[in-house]
Structures are given as structure tokens and as C-alpha cells.
Tab-separated table of C-alpha atoms in Angstrom:
chain	number	residue	atom	x	y	z
E	239	UNK	CA	0.000	0.000	0.000
E	240	UNK	CA	3.041	2.306	0.177
E	241	UNK	CA	4.678	1.518	-3.159
E	242	UNK	CA	3.454	4.691	-4.864
E	243	UNK	CA	4.275	6.839	-1.831
E	244	UNK	CA	7.800	5.399	-1.514
E	245	UNK	CA	8.574	6.157	-5.144
E	246	UNK	CA	7.471	9.748	-4.627
E	247	UNK	CA	9.401	10.108	-1.350
E	248	UNK	CA	12.537	8.996	-3.209
E	249	UNK	CA	11.888	11.767	-5.743
E	250	UNK	CA	11.750	14.359	-2.973
E	251	UNK	CA	7.994	14.742	-2.557
E	252	UNK	CA	7.056	14.858	1.133
E	253	UNK	CA	3.508	16.237	1.222
E	254	UNK	CA	1.557	13.654	-0.746
E	255	UNK	CA	-2.228	13.943	-0.747
E	256	UNK	CA	-4.353	10.912	-1.470
E	257	UNK	CA	-7.719	11.739	-3.053
E	258	UNK	CA	-10.871	9.695	-3.548
E	259	UNK	CA	-14.629	10.187	-3.879
E	260	UNK	CA	-17.726	8.302	-2.752
E	261	UNK	CA	-21.253	8.342	-4.118
E	262	UNK	CA	-20.608	8.529	-7.853
E	263	UNK	CA	-22.948	5.628	-8.620
E	264	UNK	CA	-25.780	6.548	-6.255
E	265	UNK	CA	-29.314	7.497	-7.205
E	266	UNK	CA	-29.625	9.784	-4.187
E	267	UNK	CA	-27.672	12.517	-2.470
E	268	UNK	CA	-24.447	14.457	-2.745
E	269	UNK	CA	-21.105	13.189	-3.976
E	270	UNK	CA	-18.323	13.464	-1.383
E	271	UNK	CA	-14.557	13.533	-1.848
E	272	UNK	CA	-11.669	13.641	0.590
E	273	UNK	CA	-7.990	14.559	0.433
E	274	UNK	CA	-5.591	13.260	3.073
E	275	UNK	CA	-1.928	14.069	3.706
E	276	UNK	CA	-0.297	11.505	5.985
E	277	UNK	CA	3.137	12.014	7.594
E	278	UNK	CA	6.078	10.754	5.562
E	279	UNK	CA	6.792	7.147	6.520
E	280	UNK	CA	3.529	6.777	8.424
E	281	UNK	CA	1.891	3.326	8.247
E	282	UNK	CA	-1.823	2.645	8.688
E	283	UNK	CA	-1.797	-1.031	9.651
E	284	UNK	CA	-4.593	-2.987	7.972
E	285	UNK	CA	-5.898	-0.117	5.872
E	286	UNK	CA	-7.689	-1.001	2.643
E	287	UNK	CA	-10.273	0.241	0.188
E	288	UNK	CA	-13.113	1.547	2.368
E	289	UNK	CA	-15.634	-0.725	0.600
E	290	UNK	CA	-13.726	-3.781	1.836
E	291	UNK	CA	-13.755	-2.706	5.479
E	292	UNK	CA	-16.554	-3.180	7.990
E	293	UNK	CA	-18.363	-0.097	9.247
E	294	UNK	CA	-16.727	-0.551	12.653
E	295	UNK	CA	-13.224	-0.677	11.150
E	296	UNK	CA	-13.939	2.341	8.960
E	297	UNK	CA	-14.998	4.322	12.014
E	298	UNK	CA	-11.798	3.338	13.858
E	299	UNK	CA	-9.635	4.321	10.884
E	300	UNK	CA	-11.619	7.530	10.442
E	301	UNK	CA	-10.777	8.654	13.978
E	302	UNK	CA	-7.152	7.590	13.579
E	303	UNK	CA	-6.737	9.446	10.290
E	304	UNK	CA	-8.446	12.582	11.564
E	305	UNK	CA	-6.183	12.588	14.631
E	306	UNK	CA	-2.865	11.718	12.984
E	307	UNK	CA	-2.971	13.052	9.416
E	308	UNK	CA	-1.093	16.253	8.678
E	309	UNK	CA	-4.196	17.578	6.934
E	310	UNK	CA	-7.637	16.385	5.835
E	311	UNK	CA	-9.948	18.136	3.384
E	312	UNK	CA	-13.505	17.232	2.364
E	313	UNK	CA	-15.394	18.382	-0.722
E	314	UNK	CA	-19.153	18.009	-1.218
E	315	UNK	CA	-21.144	18.647	-4.394
E	316	UNK	CA	-24.918	18.624	-4.033
E	317	UNK	CA	-27.631	17.043	-6.156
E	318	UNK	CA	-28.558	20.228	-8.031
E	319	UNK	CA	-24.966	20.685	-9.163
E	320	UNK	CA	-24.703	17.007	-10.110
E	321	UNK	CA	-27.775	17.323	-12.329
E	322	UNK	CA	-26.381	20.533	-13.827
E	323	UNK	CA	-22.849	19.437	-14.735
E	324	UNK	CA	-23.125	15.577	-14.685
E	325	UNK	CA	-21.719	13.176	-12.104
E	326	UNK	CA	-18.222	12.831	-13.586
E	327	UNK	CA	-17.628	16.569	-13.469
E	328	UNK	CA	-19.278	16.780	-10.034
E	329	UNK	CA	-16.947	14.092	-8.666
E	330	UNK	CA	-13.933	15.926	-10.073
E	331	UNK	CA	-15.197	19.195	-8.586
E	332	UNK	CA	-15.618	17.546	-5.170
E	333	UNK	CA	-12.026	16.282	-5.401
E	334	UNK	CA	-10.799	19.764	-6.264
E	335	UNK	CA	-12.726	21.218	-3.328
E	336	UNK	CA	-11.245	18.582	-1.011
E	337	UNK	CA	-7.698	19.572	-1.961
E	338	UNK	CA	-8.544	23.244	-1.563
E	339	UNK	CA	-9.844	22.515	1.950
E	340	UNK	CA	-6.457	21.172	3.064
E	341	UNK	CA	-4.660	23.442	5.535
E	342	UNK	CA	-1.343	22.377	3.995
E	343	UNK	CA	-0.603	22.694	0.288
E	344	UNK	CA	0.449	19.261	-1.053
E	345	UNK	CA	3.345	18.883	-3.439
E	346	UNK	CA	1.892	15.801	-5.159
E	347	UNK	CA	-1.558	14.269	-5.605
E	348	UNK	CA	-2.314	10.555	-5.796
E	349	UNK	CA	-5.828	10.353	-7.212
E	350	UNK	CA	-8.084	7.338	-7.552
E	351	UNK	CA	-8.467	6.957	-11.333
E	352	UNK	CA	-9.095	10.661	-11.948
E	353	UNK	CA	-7.468	14.018	-12.619
E	354	UNK	CA	-7.913	17.040	-10.389
E	355	UNK	CA	-8.043	20.426	-12.101
E	356	UNK	CA	-5.301	22.028	-10.043
E	357	UNK	CA	-1.768	23.097	-10.889
E	358	UNK	CA	-0.186	20.410	-8.712
E	359	UNK	CA	1.784	17.410	-9.956
E	360	UNK	CA	-0.374	14.320	-9.789
E	361	UNK	CA	-0.910	10.747	-10.832
E	362	UNK	CA	-4.164	8.900	-11.538
E	363	UNK	CA	-3.939	5.439	-9.984
E	364	UNK	CA	-6.374	2.808	-11.240
E	365	UNK	CA	-7.895	0.984	-8.246
E	366	UNK	CA	-5.873	3.399	-6.159
E	367	UNK	CA	-7.966	2.875	-3.038
E	368	UNK	CA	-6.672	-0.716	-2.939
E	369	UNK	CA	-3.082	0.130	-3.940
E	370	UNK	CA	-2.164	3.364	-2.159
E	371	UNK	CA	-2.366	4.022	1.578
E	372	UNK	CA	-2.970	7.723	0.982
E	373	UNK	CA	-5.873	7.103	-1.409
E	374	UNK	CA	-7.298	4.408	0.882
E	375	UNK	CA	-7.234	6.889	3.765
E	376	UNK	CA	-9.098	9.416	1.615
E	377	UNK	CA	-11.665	6.793	0.623
E	378	UNK	CA	-12.322	6.055	4.304
E	379	UNK	CA	-12.809	9.723	5.186
E	380	UNK	CA	-15.107	10.253	2.197
E	381	UNK	CA	-17.194	7.141	2.824
E	382	UNK	CA	-17.644	7.668	6.564
E	383	UNK	CA	-18.559	11.303	5.917
E	384	UNK	CA	-21.170	10.370	3.306
E	385	UNK	CA	-22.514	7.407	5.269
E	386	UNK	CA	-23.185	9.712	8.209
E	387	UNK	CA	-24.964	12.098	5.858
E	388	UNK	CA	-27.093	9.143	4.710
E	389	UNK	CA	-28.171	8.525	8.301
E	390	UNK	CA	-29.347	12.133	8.485
E	391	UNK	CA	-31.150	11.815	5.143
E	392	UNK	CA	-32.746	8.585	6.351
E	393	UNK	CA	-34.326	10.445	9.264
E	394	UNK	CA	-35.888	12.855	6.752
E	395	UNK	CA	-36.962	10.199	4.243
E	396	UNK	CA	-37.277	6.981	6.306
E	397	UNK	CA	-39.361	5.064	3.761
E	398	UNK	CA	-36.417	4.751	1.323
E	399	UNK	CA	-33.959	2.891	3.599
E	400	UNK	CA	-31.100	5.282	2.903
E	401	UNK	CA	-29.187	4.384	6.078
E	402	UNK	CA	-28.912	0.824	4.771
E	403	UNK	CA	-28.212	1.106	1.034
E	404	UNK	CA	-26.660	4.611	1.162
E	405	UNK	CA	-28.527	5.754	-1.939
E	406	UNK	CA	-27.396	3.003	-4.308
E	407	UNK	CA	-29.826	1.336	-6.700
E	408	UNK	CA	-30.745	-1.674	-4.586
E	409	UNK	CA	-33.949	-3.636	-5.187
E	410	UNK	CA	-35.564	-2.060	-2.107
E	411	UNK	CA	-34.564	1.454	-3.165
E	412	UNK	CA	-35.983	0.949	-6.655
E	413	UNK	CA	-39.211	-0.450	-5.237
E	414	UNK	CA	-39.596	2.510	-2.881
E	415	UNK	CA	-38.961	4.887	-5.765
E	416	UNK	CA	-41.789	3.271	-7.664
E	417	UNK	CA	-44.088	3.395	-4.648
E	418	UNK	CA	-43.355	6.906	-3.371
E	419	UNK	CA	-41.678	8.638	-6.297
E	420	UNK	CA	-38.413	10.612	-6.094
E	421	UNK	CA	-37.516	13.096	-3.368
E	422	UNK	CA	-35.831	16.455	-4.052
E	423	UNK	CA	-32.511	14.763	-3.208
E	424	UNK	CA	-32.786	12.077	-5.856
E	425	UNK	CA	-30.595	12.677	-8.904
E	426	UNK	CA	-32.952	13.428	-11.763
E	427	UNK	CA	-30.625	12.255	-14.530
E	428	UNK	CA	-29.921	9.004	-12.684
E	429	UNK	CA	-33.478	8.023	-11.836
E	430	UNK	CA	-35.036	8.888	-15.185
E	431	UNK	CA	-34.080	5.563	-16.755
E	432	UNK	CA	-34.612	3.671	-13.506
E	433	UNK	CA	-38.139	5.012	-13.119
E	434	UNK	CA	-38.941	4.241	-16.756
E	435	UNK	CA	-37.717	0.661	-16.349
E	436	UNK	CA	-39.646	0.217	-13.098
E	437	UNK	CA	-42.843	1.585	-14.582
E	438	UNK	CA	-42.431	-0.656	-17.645
E	439	UNK	CA	-41.927	-3.681	-15.400
E	440	UNK	CA	-44.950	-2.713	-13.310
E	441	UNK	CA	-47.082	-2.378	-16.446
E	442	UNK	CA	-45.968	-5.816	-17.663
E	443	UNK	CA	-46.838	-7.389	-14.307
E	444	UNK	CA	-50.246	-5.699	-14.297
E	445	UNK	CA	-50.873	-6.894	-17.844
E	446	UNK	CA	-49.889	-10.457	-16.972
E	447	UNK	CA	-52.125	-10.383	-13.905
E	448	UNK	CA	-55.017	-9.104	-16.000
E	449	UNK	CA	-54.546	-11.955	-18.470
E	450	UNK	CA	-54.572	-14.443	-15.610
E	451	UNK	CA	-57.755	-12.902	-14.230
E	452	UNK	CA	-59.428	-13.285	-17.613
E	453	UNK	CA	-58.539	-16.954	-17.944
């Protein structure tokens, strides 16, 4: 998990920021990104891609990173902006915001499979959250931050189960969308096709049931 960092340390870079985002594939809510600068030589034992860690382990790492990182920045882009500029650009904007929120200016960026529109040397690392400690740390901060937002959203819209599926297109989420319709925090561009598919499926089921009733 330190291979990329070690190569950069050998080149003289000491303030390396790992960057990742969470929520790109969701039907609901904001996209969140984080940037984390860990001390040179620092080792987070057992760290991994946030999706591979239990909620309990993520929370432990979250506290550890927040306490021991040199700097942590978080960027959040809301649903209206996502619908306006599309999710790819929104995710990149959240990453840029996260870097700008750092209290220390990094001298290199390790980004999970993306480019950040800032004049700082950087490298896009495919599957970076599983290959770089810095990116993994950022993925943990971003995911815990967004998951806690989902708990708050769940209290406002309890029928959708947001605290469980975190806004992703699970079977339950799709069914609740069909039953209750979208909320103001659902991404319009994302749910358009989903709603059309659900309504088509519902119409087919109703038609099949009608045929059975007529037999």
C-alpha cells in the first residue's frame, strides 16, 4: 500500500495527498470527496479500500486518520450541481474542493483513477484505493462522511432505507422509488431511466395479472 508513496518520497515529494470520492454511482444525495496528507513514513496497519472494510473498522480508521494526518480536506457537491454538470464533473469538482480545503498545500496528488483540475503534480492510480495508503485513507474519510450524511437523510426520508443502502440502486430502493416517487434529493438524470424501467416492469406485471384474471 506504500509503493506509490515510496517512489514519490525517493523523488523528494514529502507532502503527498491521497484523493478519492464516494457516491458517484448513487441514485440519491451528494457526492463526497476527501484529500488526506499523511506524515512521511507513516503506516496505517490494515488499511484497505473503504468498501472492503466493515463499518466498525472504517470508524476506527476515520478517527485515527483525523487525529494523525497532517491535513484532511472534504469536498461536497450537491444534487442540483450534479444534475447541472453531470456526475463525472461533479466528482472531479468535489475532489478539487477537497484539496482546496487542506490546511497544507500538497506537493503531489495521488488520485483514484481521476485528474484534479489544479496546478499540482499528480498521478491517476487505477484501483488506487486498494493500492495506495494515501488514497485508501481518503476513501475512508469520504465514505464515513457520506454514510453519516445518509443517516441524516434517512431520518428525513425513512421510507427509502437510505441508512442501509446509502442511496445506491438496490432492489428495495428501486421499489420505494416506484411506490413513493423521487424526493428532491434524488438525482434526476440518474433516476429517469430507472423510473422508466420500473414503470415498464410494473405495467408488464399488471398486464400479466389481467390476463390471468381473464382466464
